[in-house]
Amino acid sequence: MRLKLLTLALALTALPLSGHSEDLLDAYREARANDPVLAQSDATRLSTGEGVTQARALLLPQLNAGLTFNQYSGNNSQDIAGGHSRARTESATLSQSVLDLSKWAGLKTARSQSDAQDQLYQAALQNLYVRVTQAYFGVLTAQDSLTFNKANEEAYRQSYEQADQRFKVGLAAITDVYQAKSYYELAKAQTIAAENTLNDSKEALRQITGQPVGELKKLRDDLPMDAPSPADPNTWVDEALKHNPNVLSQQYTVEAAEHNISAARAGHLPTINATVTRGETTAWTENGGVGIPGNGRYGTTAGLTLSVPIFAGGGTQSRVRQSIYDRDSAQDSLESTRRQVSRDTLNYYRSVGAGILQVQANRASVESGQKALEATRAGFDVGTQTMLNVLNAIQTLTQAQSSYSQARHTFILNKLQLKQAAGTIDMPDLEAVNSLLQ
């Protein structure tokens, strides 16, 4: 009897599921609302942004109020009875930095650090598109694998039963039975492993979305096999070096390090601060004696303070050297990021091109595998093929189907990762992938 269970399994996976199925955009919306990785990046971005406000505050007027109470013991001109004298001072001081280049450099540093973190948040947003798609297709690949393994197991089971029946009537050797049973038991173990892989794939998607995974829409059969456009890998690399948020973040980090050098060098320079103080001092003795002249009257003091650093034990020079080392480290990190982005961009560009050929080759392999299995079974029925040949044909077809499913999903994912490496991935790209589901 000629079986076409594997072909039937493929056809069933292509049929639309009854009821509502979740698509990629549904998964993305859940991930955008619940993904802790993105939320952490957003919180870090907001926290770093507060550094700009704090650095700017050092350049703005500072207002402080104070109240001082003192008690003096012993004889003095204000303590006739030789007891205690007391004084209370109330004051308000307004200060303003007039010249402090280190504070201005600190403000520039904070702005560059904030810009760097903004770019890291953009990188996290772009990475979410890929992570959701990767996890979504991971579930689809695992589902296909389980379907193929179940069909594989059923085909081996029927082959085993057929070999056993032929042996009982004297048409086959016991070796055929043992071979068929061995393949059948191995198929059962592979089905169990495939079920476990599917469950883990669902948990991977749930880890991002925070929601249980239900029925998912699948890739349709007629995928557009479009090559990257433009068809020049160097153009993609140029775009990546200009727009990839990780590269931009490292560039801002280098800027921040440069400003830190300026702030450290400003430690050698003088600073000027202006202050205005208004207050009153009230003094009295324990026995109610007369206070000092002008007691209880408000007074105003205004002035400029010039501070000139002369020697700080070598600390200022050390901070300058440290800032230069930090700048050099940031530049090296930038160059490393640029090289990694260039490599990733070229890799994904080539992977998309190779993926087209892989999908086509795997599709042809499935078609050939199906025909080979049918011919091998027919030959077995008439005695020109062995049971081992039938079992190997089933195994070959299952491997071809699994490779075909994985190649299709990898091709779509590589196109997204190419856009991500170039720093141009956006919601329309996700919507385009979603339109390929059914």
PDB file of C-alpha atoms in Angstrom, residues 15-16 30 41 50 93 134 139 193 202 239 245 255 283 295 327 346 368 371 382 413 434:
ATOM      1  CA  LEU A  15      -4.847  25.101   5.695  1.00  0.00           C
ATOM      2  CA  PRO A  16      -6.171  28.109   7.650  1.00  0.00           C
ATOM      3  CA  GLU A  30       1.808  42.442  23.353  1.00  0.00           C
ATOM      4  CA  SER A  41      16.033  50.368  28.296  1.00  0.00           C
ATOM      5  CA  GLU A  50      17.769  63.568  34.196  1.00  0.00           C
ATOM      6  CA  THR A  93      21.835  83.779  50.197  1.00  0.00           C
ATOM      7  CA  GLN A 134      12.495  35.309  15.684  1.00  0.00           C
ATOM      8  CA  VAL A 139       7.246  28.479  17.220  1.00  0.00           C
ATOM      9  CA  ALA A 193      11.891  15.731  21.506  1.00  0.00           C
ATOM     10  CA  LYS A 202       6.287  28.898  22.985  1.00  0.00           C
ATOM     11  CA  GLU A 239      23.763  53.082   5.365  1.00  0.00           C
ATOM     12  CA  PRO A 245      21.719  53.231  16.476  1.00  0.00           C
ATOM     13  CA  GLU A 255      31.656  63.057  22.415  1.00  0.00           C
ATOM     14  CA  ALA A 283      21.698  89.223  70.358  1.00  0.00           C
ATOM     15  CA  ASN A 295      20.791  94.719  66.976  1.00  0.00           C
ATOM     16  CA  ARG A 327      38.162  58.805  25.554  1.00  0.00           C
ATOM     17  CA  LEU A 346      27.404  41.967   4.858  1.00  0.00           C
ATOM     18  CA  SER A 368      12.027  14.757  -5.246  1.00  0.00           C
ATOM     19  CA  LYS A 371       8.486  10.993  -5.643  1.00  0.00           C
ATOM     20  CA  VAL A 382       6.931  -5.838  -6.197  1.00  0.00           C
ATOM     21  CA  LEU A 413      14.146  36.669   9.363  1.00  0.00           C
ATOM     22  CA  ASN A 434       2.737  39.931   8.687  1.00  0.00           C
TER      23      ASN A 434
END
